[in-house]
Coordinates of C-alpha atoms in Angstrom, one line a residue:
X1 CA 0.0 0.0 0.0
X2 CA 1.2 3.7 -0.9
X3 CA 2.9 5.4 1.8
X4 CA 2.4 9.5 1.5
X5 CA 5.1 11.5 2.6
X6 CA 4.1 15.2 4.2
X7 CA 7.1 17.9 4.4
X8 CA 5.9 20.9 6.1
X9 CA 8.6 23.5 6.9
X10 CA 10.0 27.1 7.6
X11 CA 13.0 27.7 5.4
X12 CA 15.8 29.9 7.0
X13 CA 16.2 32.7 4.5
X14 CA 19.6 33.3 5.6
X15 CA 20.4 30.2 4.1
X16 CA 19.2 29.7 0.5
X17 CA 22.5 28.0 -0.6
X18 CA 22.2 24.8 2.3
X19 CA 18.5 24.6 0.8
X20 CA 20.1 24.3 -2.9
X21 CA 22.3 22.3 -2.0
X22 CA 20.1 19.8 -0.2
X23 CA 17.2 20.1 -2.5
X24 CA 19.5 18.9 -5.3
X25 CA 20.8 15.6 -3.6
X26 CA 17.0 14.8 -1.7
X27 CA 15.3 14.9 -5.2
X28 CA 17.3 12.9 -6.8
X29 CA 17.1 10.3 -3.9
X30 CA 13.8 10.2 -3.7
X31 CA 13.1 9.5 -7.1
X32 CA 15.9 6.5 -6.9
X33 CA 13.6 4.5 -3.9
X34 CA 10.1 5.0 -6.1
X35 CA 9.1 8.9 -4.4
X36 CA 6.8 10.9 -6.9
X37 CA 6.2 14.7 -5.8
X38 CA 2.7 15.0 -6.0
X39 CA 2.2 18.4 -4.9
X40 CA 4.6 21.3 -3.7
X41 CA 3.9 24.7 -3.0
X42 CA 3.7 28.0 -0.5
X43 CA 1.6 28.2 2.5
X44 CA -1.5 29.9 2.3
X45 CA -1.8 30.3 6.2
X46 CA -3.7 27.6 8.4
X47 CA -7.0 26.5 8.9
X48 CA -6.5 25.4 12.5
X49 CA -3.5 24.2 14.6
X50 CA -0.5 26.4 16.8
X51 CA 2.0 25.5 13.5
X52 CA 2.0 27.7 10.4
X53 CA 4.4 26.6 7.5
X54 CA 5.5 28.0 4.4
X55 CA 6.3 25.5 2.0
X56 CA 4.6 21.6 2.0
X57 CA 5.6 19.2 -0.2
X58 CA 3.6 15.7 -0.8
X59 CA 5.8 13.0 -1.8
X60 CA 3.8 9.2 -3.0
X61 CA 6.3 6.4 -2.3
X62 CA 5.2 2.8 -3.1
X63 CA 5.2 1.2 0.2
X64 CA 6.9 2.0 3.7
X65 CA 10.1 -0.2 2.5
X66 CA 10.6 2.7 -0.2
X67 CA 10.3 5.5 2.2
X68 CA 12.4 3.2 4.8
X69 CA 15.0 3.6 2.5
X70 CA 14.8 6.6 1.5
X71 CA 15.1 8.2 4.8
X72 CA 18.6 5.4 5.6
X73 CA 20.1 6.0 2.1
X74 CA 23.5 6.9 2.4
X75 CA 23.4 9.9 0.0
X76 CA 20.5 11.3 2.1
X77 CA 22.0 11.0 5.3
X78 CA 24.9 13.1 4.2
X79 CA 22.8 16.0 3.3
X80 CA 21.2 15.8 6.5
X81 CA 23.3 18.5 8.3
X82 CA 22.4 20.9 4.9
X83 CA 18.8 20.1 5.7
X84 CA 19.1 20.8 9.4
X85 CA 21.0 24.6 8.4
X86 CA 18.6 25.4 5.6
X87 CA 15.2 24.8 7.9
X88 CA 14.4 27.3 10.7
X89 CA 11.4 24.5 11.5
X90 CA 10.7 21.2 9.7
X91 CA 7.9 18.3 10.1
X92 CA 8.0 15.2 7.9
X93 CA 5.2 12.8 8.8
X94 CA 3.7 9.7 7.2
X95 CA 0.3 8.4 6.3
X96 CA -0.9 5.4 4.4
X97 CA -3.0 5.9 1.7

């Protein structure tokens, strides 16, 4: 069963370069383990909760095992410390569809 993939997050403006940077590696690395983008795009403010983000992305991956891997491929994990400088505030959470 498909496995969605929810990014919500608060880019640091400061830091537009990390973002590039990591942006580059993560797409190419999600497409390796099955991820399709289905939607990406700028907040348009909240209907209800304390958090209010400005960019989501939804990402469709085939199955937990893709996302799994994914999240423990090498290539990824290196650009993990360019994700955690380019992100004032980040929330990745999965649901099955």
């Amino acid at each position: 069963m498909s496995v969605m993939v929810l990014v919500q997050g608060n880019p640091d403006p400061t830091k537009a370069e990390a973002l590039k940077q990591y942006q580059q590696t993560a797409r190419t690395v999600v497409a390796k383990h099955g991820g399709e983008v289905l939607a990406r795009g700028g907040g348009l403010g909240k209907l209800h909760g304390a958090k209010e983000y400005q960019v989501g992305i939804v990402i469709r991956f085939p199955d937990k095992a893709a996302v799994d891997a994914w999240y423990a491929d090498p290539d990824y994990q290196a650009v993990l410390p360019l994700r955690h400088e380019a992100y004032a505030d980040l929330e990745i959470t999965l649901y099955q569809e």
